[in-house]
PDB file of C-alpha atoms in Angstrom:
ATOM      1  CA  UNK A 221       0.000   0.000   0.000  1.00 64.00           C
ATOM      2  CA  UNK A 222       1.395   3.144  -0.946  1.00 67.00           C
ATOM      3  CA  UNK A 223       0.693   5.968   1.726  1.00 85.00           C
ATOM      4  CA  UNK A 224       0.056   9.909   1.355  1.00 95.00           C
ATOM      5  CA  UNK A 225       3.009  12.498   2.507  1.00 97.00           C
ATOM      6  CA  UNK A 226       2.311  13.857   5.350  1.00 97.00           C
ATOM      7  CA  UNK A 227      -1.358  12.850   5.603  1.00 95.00           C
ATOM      8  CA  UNK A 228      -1.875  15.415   2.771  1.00 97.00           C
ATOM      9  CA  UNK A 229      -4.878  15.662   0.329  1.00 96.00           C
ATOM     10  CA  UNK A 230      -4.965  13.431  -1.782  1.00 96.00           C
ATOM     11  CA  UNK A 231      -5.327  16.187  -4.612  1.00 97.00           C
ATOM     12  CA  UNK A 232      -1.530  17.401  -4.061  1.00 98.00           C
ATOM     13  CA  UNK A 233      -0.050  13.477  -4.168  1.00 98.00           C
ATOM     14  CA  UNK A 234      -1.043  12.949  -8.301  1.00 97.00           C
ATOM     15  CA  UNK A 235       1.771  12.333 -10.425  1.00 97.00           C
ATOM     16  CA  UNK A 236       0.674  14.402 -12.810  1.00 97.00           C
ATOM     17  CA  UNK A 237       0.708  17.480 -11.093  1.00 97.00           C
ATOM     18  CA  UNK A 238       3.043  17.105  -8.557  1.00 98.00           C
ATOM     19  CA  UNK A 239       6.282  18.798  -8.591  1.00 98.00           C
ATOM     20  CA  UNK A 240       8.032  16.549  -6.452  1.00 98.00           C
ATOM     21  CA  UNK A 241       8.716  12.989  -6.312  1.00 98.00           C
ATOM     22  CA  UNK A 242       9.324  10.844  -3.624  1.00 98.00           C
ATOM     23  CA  UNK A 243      11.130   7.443  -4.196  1.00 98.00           C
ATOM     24  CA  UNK A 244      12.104   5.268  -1.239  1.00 98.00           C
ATOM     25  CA  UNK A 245      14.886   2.806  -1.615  1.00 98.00           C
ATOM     26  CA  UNK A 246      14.787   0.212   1.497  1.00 97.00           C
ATOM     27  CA  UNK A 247      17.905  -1.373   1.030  1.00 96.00           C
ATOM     28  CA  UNK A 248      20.042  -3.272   4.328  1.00 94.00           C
ATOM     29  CA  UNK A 249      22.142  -5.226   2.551  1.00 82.00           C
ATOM     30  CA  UNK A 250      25.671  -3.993   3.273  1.00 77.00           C
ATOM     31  CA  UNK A 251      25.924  -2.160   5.908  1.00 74.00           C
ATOM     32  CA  UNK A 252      28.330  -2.828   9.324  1.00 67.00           C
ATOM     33  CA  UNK A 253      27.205  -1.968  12.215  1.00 68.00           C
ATOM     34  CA  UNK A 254      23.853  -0.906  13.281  1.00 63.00           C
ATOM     35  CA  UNK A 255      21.328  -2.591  11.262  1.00 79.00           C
ATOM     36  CA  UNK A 256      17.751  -1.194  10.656  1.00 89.00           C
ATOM     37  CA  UNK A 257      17.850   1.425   7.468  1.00 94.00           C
ATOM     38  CA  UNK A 258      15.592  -0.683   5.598  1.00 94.00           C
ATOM     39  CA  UNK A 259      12.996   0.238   7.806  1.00 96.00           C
ATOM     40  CA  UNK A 260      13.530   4.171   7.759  1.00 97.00           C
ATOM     41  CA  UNK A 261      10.857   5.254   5.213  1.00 97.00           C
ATOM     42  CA  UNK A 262       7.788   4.302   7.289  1.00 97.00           C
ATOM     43  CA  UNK A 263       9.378   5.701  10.384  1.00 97.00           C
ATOM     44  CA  UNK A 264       9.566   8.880   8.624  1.00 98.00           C
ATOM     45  CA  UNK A 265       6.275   8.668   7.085  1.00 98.00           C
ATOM     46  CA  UNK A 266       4.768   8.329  10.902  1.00 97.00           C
ATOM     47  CA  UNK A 267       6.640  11.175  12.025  1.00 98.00           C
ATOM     48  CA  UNK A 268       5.801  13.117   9.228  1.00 98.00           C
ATOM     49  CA  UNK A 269       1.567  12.917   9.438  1.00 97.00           C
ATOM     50  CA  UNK A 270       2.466  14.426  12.992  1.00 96.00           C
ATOM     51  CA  UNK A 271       4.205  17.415  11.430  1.00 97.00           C
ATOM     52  CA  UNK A 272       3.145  20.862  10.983  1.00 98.00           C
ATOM     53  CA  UNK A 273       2.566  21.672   7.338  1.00 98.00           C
ATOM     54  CA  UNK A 274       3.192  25.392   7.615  1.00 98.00           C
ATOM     55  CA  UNK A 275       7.080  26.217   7.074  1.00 98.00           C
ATOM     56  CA  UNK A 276       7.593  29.674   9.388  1.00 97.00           C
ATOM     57  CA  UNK A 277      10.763  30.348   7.748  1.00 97.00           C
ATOM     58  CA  UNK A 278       9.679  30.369   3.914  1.00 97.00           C
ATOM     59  CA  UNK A 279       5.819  31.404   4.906  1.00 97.00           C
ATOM     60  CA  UNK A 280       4.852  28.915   2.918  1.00 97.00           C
ATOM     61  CA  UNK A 281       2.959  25.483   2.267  1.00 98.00           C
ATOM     62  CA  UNK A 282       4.983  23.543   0.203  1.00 98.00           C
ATOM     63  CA  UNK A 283       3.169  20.099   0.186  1.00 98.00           C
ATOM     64  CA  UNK A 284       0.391  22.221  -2.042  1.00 98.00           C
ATOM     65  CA  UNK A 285       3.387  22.407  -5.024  1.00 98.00           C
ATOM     66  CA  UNK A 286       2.617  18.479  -5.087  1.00 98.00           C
ATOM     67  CA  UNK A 287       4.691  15.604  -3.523  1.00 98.00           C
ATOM     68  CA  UNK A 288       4.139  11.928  -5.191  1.00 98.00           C
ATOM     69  CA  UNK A 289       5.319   8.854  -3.685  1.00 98.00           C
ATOM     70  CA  UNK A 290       6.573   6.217  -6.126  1.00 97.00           C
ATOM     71  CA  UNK A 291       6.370   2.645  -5.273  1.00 96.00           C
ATOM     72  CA  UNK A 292       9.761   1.655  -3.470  1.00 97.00           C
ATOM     73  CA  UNK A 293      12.935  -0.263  -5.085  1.00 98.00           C
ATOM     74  CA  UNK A 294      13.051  -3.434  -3.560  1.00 97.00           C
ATOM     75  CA  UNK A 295      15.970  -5.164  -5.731  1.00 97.00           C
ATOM     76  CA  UNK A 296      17.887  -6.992  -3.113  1.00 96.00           C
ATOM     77  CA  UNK A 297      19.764  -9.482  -4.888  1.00 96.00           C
ATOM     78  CA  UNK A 298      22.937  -8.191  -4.418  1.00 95.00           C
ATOM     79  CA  UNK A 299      24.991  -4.836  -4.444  1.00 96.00           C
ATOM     80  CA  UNK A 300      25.231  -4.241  -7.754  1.00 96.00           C
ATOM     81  CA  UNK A 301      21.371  -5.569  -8.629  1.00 97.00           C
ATOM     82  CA  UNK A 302      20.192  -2.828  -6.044  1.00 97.00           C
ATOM     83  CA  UNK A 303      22.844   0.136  -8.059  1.00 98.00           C
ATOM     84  CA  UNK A 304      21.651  -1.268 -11.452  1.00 98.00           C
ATOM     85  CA  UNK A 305      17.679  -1.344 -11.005  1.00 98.00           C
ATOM     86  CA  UNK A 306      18.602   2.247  -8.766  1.00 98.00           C
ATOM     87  CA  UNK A 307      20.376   3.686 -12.217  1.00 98.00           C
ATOM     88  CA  UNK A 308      17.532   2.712 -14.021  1.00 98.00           C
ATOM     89  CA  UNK A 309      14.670   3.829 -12.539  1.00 98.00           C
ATOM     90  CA  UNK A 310      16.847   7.133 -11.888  1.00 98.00           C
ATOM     91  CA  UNK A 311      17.572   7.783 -15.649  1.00 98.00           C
ATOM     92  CA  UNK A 312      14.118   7.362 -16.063  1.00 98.00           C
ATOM     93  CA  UNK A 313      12.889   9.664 -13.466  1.00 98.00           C
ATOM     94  CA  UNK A 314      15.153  12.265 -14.370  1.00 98.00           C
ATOM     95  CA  UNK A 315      13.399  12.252 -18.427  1.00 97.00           C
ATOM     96  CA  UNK A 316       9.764  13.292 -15.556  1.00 97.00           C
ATOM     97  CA  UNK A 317      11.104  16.856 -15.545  1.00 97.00           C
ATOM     98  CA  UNK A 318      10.329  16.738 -11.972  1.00 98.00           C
ATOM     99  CA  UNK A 319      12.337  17.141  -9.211  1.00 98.00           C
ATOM    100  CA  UNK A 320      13.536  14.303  -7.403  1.00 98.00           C
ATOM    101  CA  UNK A 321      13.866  13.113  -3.595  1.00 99.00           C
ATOM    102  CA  UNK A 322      14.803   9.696  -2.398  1.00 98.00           C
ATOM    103  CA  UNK A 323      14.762   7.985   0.798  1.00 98.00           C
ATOM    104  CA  UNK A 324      17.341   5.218   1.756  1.00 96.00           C
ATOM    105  CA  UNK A 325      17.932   2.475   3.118  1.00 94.00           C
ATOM    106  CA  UNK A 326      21.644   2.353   3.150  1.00 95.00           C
ATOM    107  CA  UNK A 327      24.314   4.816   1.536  1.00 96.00           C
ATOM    108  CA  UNK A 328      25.078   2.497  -1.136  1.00 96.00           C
ATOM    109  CA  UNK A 329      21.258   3.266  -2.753  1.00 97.00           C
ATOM    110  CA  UNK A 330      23.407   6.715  -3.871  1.00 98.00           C
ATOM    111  CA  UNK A 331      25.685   5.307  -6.324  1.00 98.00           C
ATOM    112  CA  UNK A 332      23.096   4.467  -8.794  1.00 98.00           C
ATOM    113  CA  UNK A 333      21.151   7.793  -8.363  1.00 98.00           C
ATOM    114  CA  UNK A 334      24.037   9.752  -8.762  1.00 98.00           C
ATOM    115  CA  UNK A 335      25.395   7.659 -11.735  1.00 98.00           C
ATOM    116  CA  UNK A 336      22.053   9.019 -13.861  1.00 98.00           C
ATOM    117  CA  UNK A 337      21.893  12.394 -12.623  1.00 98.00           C
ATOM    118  CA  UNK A 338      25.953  12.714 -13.898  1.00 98.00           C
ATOM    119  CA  UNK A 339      25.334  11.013 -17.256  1.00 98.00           C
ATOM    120  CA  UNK A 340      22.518  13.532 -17.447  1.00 98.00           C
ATOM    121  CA  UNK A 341      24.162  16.349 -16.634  1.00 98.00           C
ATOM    122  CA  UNK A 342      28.025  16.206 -16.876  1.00 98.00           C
ATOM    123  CA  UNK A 343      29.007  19.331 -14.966  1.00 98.00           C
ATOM    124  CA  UNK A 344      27.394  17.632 -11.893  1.00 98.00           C
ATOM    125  CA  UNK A 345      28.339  18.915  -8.719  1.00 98.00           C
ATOM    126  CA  UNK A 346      27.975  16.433  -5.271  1.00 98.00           C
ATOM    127  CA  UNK A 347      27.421  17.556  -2.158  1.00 99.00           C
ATOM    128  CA  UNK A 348      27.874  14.649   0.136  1.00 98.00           C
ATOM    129  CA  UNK A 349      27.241  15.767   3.983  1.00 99.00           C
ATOM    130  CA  UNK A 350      28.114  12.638   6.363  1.00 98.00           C
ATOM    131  CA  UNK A 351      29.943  11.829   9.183  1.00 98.00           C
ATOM    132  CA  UNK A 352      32.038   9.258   7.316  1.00 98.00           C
ATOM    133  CA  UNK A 353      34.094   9.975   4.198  1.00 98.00           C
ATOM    134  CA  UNK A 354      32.572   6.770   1.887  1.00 98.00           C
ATOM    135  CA  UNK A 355      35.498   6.481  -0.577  1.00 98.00           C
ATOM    136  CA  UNK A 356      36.536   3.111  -0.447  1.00 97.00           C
ATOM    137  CA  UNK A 357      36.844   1.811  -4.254  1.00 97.00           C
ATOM    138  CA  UNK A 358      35.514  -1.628  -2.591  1.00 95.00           C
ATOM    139  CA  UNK A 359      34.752  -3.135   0.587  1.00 93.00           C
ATOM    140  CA  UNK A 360      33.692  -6.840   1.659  1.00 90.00           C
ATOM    141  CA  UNK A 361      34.309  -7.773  -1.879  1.00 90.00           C
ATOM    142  CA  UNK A 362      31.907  -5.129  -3.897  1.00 94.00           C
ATOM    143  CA  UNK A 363      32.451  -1.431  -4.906  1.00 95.00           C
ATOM    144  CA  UNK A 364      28.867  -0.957  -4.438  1.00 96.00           C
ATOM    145  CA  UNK A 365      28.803  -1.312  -0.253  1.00 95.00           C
ATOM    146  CA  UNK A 366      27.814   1.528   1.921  1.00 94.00           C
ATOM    147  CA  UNK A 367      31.226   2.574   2.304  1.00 95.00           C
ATOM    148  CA  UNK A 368      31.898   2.993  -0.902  1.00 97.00           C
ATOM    149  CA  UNK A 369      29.159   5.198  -1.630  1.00 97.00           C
ATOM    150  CA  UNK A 370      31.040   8.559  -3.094  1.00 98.00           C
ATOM    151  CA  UNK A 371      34.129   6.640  -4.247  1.00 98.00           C
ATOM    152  CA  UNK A 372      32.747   6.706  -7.799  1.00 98.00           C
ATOM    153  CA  UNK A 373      31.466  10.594  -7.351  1.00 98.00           C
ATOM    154  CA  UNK A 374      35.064  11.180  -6.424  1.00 98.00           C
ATOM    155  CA  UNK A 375      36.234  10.195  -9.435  1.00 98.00           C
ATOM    156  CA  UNK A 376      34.084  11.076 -12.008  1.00 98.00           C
ATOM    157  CA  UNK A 377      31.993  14.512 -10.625  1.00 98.00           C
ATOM    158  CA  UNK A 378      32.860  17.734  -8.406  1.00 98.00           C
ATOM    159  CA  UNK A 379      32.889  16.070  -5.259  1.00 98.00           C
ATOM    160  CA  UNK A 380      32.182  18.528  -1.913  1.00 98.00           C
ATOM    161  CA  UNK A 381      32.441  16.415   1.495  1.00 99.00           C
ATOM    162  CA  UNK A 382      30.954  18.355   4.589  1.00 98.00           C
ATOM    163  CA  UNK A 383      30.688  17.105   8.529  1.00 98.00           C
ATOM    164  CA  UNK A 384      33.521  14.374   7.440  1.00 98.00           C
ATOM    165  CA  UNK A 385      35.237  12.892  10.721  1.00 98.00           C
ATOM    166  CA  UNK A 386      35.968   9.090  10.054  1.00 98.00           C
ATOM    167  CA  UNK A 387      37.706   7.820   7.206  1.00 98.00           C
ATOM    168  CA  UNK A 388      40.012   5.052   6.814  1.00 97.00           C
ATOM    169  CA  UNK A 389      43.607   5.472   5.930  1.00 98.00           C
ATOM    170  CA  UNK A 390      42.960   3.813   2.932  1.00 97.00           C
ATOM    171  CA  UNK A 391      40.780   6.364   2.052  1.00 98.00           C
ATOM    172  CA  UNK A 392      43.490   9.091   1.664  1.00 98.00           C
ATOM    173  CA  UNK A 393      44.118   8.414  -1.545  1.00 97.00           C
ATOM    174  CA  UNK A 394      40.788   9.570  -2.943  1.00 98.00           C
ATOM    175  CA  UNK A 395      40.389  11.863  -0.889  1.00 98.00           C
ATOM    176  CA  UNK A 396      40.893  15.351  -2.327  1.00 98.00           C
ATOM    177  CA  UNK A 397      41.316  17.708   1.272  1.00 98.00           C
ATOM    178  CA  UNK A 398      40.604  21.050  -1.111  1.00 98.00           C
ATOM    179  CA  UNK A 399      37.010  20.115  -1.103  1.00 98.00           C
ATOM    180  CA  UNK A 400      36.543  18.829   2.365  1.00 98.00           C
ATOM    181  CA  UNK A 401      35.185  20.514   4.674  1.00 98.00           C
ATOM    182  CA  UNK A 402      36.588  18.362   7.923  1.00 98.00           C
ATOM    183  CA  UNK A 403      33.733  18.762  10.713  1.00 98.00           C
ATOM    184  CA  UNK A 404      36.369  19.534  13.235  1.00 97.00           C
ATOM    185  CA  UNK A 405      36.995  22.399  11.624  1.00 97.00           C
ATOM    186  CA  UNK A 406      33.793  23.783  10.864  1.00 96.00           C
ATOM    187  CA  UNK A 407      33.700  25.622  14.411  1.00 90.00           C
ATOM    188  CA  UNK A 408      36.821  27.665  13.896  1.00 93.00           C
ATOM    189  CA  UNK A 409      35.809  28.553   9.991  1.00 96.00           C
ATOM    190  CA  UNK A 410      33.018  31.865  10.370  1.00 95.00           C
ATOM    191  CA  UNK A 411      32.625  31.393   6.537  1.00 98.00           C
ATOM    192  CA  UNK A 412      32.764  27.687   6.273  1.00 98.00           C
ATOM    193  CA  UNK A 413      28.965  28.206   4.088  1.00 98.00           C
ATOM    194  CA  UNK A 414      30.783  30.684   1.171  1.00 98.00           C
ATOM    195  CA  UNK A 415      33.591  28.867   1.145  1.00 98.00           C
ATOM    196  CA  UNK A 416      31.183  25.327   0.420  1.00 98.00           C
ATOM    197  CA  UNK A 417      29.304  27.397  -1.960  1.00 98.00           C
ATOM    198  CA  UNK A 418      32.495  28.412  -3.900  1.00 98.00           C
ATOM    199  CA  UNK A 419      33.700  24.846  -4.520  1.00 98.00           C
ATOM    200  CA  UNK A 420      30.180  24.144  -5.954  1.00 98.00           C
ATOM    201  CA  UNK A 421      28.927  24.904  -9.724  1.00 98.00           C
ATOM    202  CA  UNK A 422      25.839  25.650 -10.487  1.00 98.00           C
ATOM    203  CA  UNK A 423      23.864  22.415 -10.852  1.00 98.00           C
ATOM    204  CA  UNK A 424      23.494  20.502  -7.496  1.00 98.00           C
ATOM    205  CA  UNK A 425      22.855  16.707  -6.010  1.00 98.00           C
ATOM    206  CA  UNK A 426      22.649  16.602  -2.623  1.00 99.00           C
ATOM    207  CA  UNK A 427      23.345  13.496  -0.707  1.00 98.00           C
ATOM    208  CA  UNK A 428      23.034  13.188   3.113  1.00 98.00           C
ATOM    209  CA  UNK A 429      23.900  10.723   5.592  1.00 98.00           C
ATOM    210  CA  UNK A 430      21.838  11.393   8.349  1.00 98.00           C
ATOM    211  CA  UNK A 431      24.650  10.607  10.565  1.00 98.00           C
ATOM    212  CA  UNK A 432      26.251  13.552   9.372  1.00 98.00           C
ATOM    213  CA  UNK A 433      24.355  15.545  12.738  1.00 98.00           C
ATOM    214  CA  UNK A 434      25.430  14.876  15.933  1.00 98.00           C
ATOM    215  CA  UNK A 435      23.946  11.634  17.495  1.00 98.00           C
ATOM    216  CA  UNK A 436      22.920  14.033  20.678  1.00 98.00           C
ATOM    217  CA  UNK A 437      20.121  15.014  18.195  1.00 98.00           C
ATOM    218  CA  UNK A 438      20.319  12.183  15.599  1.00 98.00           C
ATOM    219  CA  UNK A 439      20.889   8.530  17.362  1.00 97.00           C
ATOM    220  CA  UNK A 440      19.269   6.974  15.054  1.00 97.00           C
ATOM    221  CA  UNK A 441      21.824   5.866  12.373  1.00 96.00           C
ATOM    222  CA  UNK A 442      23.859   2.711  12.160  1.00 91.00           C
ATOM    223  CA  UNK A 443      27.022   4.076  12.542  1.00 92.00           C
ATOM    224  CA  UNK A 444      26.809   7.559  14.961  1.00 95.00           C
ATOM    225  CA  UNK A 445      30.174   9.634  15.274  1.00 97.00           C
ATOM    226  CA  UNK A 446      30.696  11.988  18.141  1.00 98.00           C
ATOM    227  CA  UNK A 447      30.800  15.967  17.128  1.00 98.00           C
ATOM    228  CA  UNK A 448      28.390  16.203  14.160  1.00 98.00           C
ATOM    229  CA  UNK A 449      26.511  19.115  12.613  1.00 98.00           C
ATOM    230  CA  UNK A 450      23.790  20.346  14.792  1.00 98.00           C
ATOM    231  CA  UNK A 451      20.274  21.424  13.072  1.00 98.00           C
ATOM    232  CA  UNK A 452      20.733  25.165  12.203  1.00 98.00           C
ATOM    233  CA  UNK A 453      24.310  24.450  11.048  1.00 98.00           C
ATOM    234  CA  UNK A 454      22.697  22.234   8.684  1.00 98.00           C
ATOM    235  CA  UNK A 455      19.873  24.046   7.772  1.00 98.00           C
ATOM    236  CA  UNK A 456      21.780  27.192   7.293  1.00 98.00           C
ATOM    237  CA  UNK A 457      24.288  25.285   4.253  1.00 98.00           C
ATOM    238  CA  UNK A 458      20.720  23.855   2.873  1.00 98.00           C
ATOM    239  CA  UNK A 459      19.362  27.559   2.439  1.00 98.00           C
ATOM    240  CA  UNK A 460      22.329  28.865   1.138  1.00 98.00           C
ATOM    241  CA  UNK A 461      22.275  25.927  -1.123  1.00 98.00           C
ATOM    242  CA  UNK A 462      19.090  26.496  -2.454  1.00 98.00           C
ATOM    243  CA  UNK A 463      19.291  29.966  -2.821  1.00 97.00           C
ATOM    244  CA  UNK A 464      22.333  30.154  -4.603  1.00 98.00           C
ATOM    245  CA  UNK A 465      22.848  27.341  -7.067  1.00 98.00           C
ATOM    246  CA  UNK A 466      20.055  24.860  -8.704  1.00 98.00           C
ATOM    247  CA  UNK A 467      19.841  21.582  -6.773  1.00 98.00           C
ATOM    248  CA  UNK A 468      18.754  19.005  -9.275  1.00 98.00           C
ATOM    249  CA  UNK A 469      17.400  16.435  -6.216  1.00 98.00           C
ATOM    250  CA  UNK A 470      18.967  14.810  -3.048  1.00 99.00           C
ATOM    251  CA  UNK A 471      18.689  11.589  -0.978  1.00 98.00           C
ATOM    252  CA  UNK A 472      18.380  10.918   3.029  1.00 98.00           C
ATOM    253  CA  UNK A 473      19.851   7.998   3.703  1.00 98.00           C
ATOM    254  CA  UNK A 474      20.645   5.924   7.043  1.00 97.00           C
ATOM    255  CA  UNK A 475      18.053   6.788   9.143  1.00 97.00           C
ATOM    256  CA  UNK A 476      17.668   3.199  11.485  1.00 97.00           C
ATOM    257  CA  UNK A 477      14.775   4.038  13.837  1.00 97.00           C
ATOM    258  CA  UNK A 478      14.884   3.550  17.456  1.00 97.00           C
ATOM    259  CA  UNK A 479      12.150   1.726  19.139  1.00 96.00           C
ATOM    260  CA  UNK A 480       9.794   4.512  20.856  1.00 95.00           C
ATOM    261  CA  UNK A 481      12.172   6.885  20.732  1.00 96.00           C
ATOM    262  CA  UNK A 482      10.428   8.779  17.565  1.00 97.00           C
ATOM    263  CA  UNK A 483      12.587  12.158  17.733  1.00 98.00           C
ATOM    264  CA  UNK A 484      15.047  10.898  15.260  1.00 98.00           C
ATOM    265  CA  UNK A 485      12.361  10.258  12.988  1.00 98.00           C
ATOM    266  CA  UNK A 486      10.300  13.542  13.169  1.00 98.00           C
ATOM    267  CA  UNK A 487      14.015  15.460  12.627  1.00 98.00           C
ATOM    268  CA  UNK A 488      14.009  13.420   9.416  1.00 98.00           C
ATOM    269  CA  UNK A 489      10.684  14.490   8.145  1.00 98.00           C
ATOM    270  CA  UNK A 490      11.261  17.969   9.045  1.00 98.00           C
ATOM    271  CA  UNK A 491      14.203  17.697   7.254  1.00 98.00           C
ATOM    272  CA  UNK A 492      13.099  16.414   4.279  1.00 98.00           C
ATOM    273  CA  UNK A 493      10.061  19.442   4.533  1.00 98.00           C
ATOM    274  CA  UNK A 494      12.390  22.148   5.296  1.00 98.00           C
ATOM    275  CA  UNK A 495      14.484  21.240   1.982  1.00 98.00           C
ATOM    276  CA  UNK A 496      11.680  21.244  -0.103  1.00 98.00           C
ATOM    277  CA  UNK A 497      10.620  24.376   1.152  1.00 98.00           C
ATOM    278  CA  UNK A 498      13.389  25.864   0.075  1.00 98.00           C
ATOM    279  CA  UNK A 499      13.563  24.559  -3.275  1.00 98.00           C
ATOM    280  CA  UNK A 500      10.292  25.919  -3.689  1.00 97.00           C
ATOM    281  CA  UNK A 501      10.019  28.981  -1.648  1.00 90.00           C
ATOM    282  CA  UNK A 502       7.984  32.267  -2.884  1.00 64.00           C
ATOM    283  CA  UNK A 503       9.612  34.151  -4.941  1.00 54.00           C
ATOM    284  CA  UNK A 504      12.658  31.526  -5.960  1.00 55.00           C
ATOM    285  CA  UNK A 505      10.275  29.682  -8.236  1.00 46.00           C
ATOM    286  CA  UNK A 506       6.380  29.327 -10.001  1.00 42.00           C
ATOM    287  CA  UNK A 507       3.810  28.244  -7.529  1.00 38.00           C
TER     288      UNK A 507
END
């Protein structure tokens, strides 16, 4: 069964007319630690039909620009079945015109998504916001495992890391410091946002690891590093984001959901709303 948004009217959720689509991806299959991303999408679903719909920032409703829900990805054969039907159903997404949202699962449900999008649209800029660099070219025997997830990104697209603060030493190599933005040193940089947006051209796909915020605010990941983003740090690169450059679509991946412990989730959802409503706030695009 394929639920609503936010609880919204049904009259906002048609493909047709929406302006956003939402495409969950509930892949488990490779990650480490923490188990439990496959089952992030309904969590956030709950938390959102407890949300406000009324964004006080933007003054503005954005569910009434239209948000579809696709029916979810479920290739789990393997790694490289999940990237391949993931590719796929990207490329043809991308032909809607629309723009486009997606909801892990795992990291690894990015590689695919961000293969299309750069075969699309060549001068592709990534912004990957995570707690954990992802640039292994393979790991437990596949290229396509969760921390591998921006190794291909890295190689092939303008790559900008934010909130990075594990890595392997492995992961040096492919690593390219100029356009990572080391969370450590995020507190001592006043213009850490320009200096983001400078490394960035002017088409956008966002990709965000959830554990990329501090797990004081966000336990609910599989693998949570100490000294994350907080919200407004987060929110205040999003906006600037937005504003400034066109973002093409982005993905929330990673979010494992705690047993009644439901804050995680709603963060999520508001999360998801708040980027939308930037994308589409008054006077930055038609209503």
């Amino acid at each position: 069964m394929i639920r609503e948004f936010a609880g919204i009217d049904k009259k906002y959720t048609y493909f047709k007319t929406a302006k956003t689509l939402l495409q969950s991806i509930p892949y488990d299959g490779t990650s480490t630690w923490g188990k439990g991303a496959d089952q992030g999408f309904d969590a956030f679903l709950d938390a959102a039909e407890n949300m406000e719909l009324y964004d006080i920032e933007t003054d503005s409703e954005v569910y009434k620009s239209g948000i579809h829900i696709l029916p979810p990805i479920t290739e789990d054969s393997s790694p490289e079945a999940m990237v391949l039907a993931v590719y796929n159903k990207t490329k043809e997404l991308i032909s809607s015109g629309k723009f486009l949202t997606f909801f892990g699962g795992e990291h690894s449900i990015s590689i695919g998504v961000m293969r299309a999008f750069r075969e699309v649209y060549p001068d592709i800029s990534i912004l990957h916001l995570d707690a954990h660099a992802d640039l292994r070219d393979v790991y437990m025997d596949t290229p396509y495992n969760h921390a591998c997830a921006l190794h291909e990104a890295g190689q092939k697209t303008n790559l900008i890391q934010v909130g990075i603060r594990s890595m392997d030493v492995s992961e040096k190599e492919y690593l390219n410091v100029d356009k990572c933005f080391f969370a450590q040193d995020l507190r001592l940089n006043k213009s850490w946002i320009n200096d983001v947006l400078s490394k960035l051209g002017s088409e956008v796909y966002i990709t965000l690891d959830l554990d990329v915020f501090d797990p004081s605010i966000m336990p609910a990941t599989g693998t949570p590093e100490p000294g994350g983003l907080l919200w407004h740090e987060v929110l205040d690169l999003m906006k600037a984001v937005f504003n400034n450059r066109n973002v093409l679509g982005f993905d929330l991946v990673e979010l494992a959901p705690i047993s009644n412990q439901p804050a995680s989730d709603f963060l999520v959802a508001k999360l998801y709303y708040k980027m939308l409503s930037y994308k589409f706030k008054k006077g930055k695009n038609d209503e």
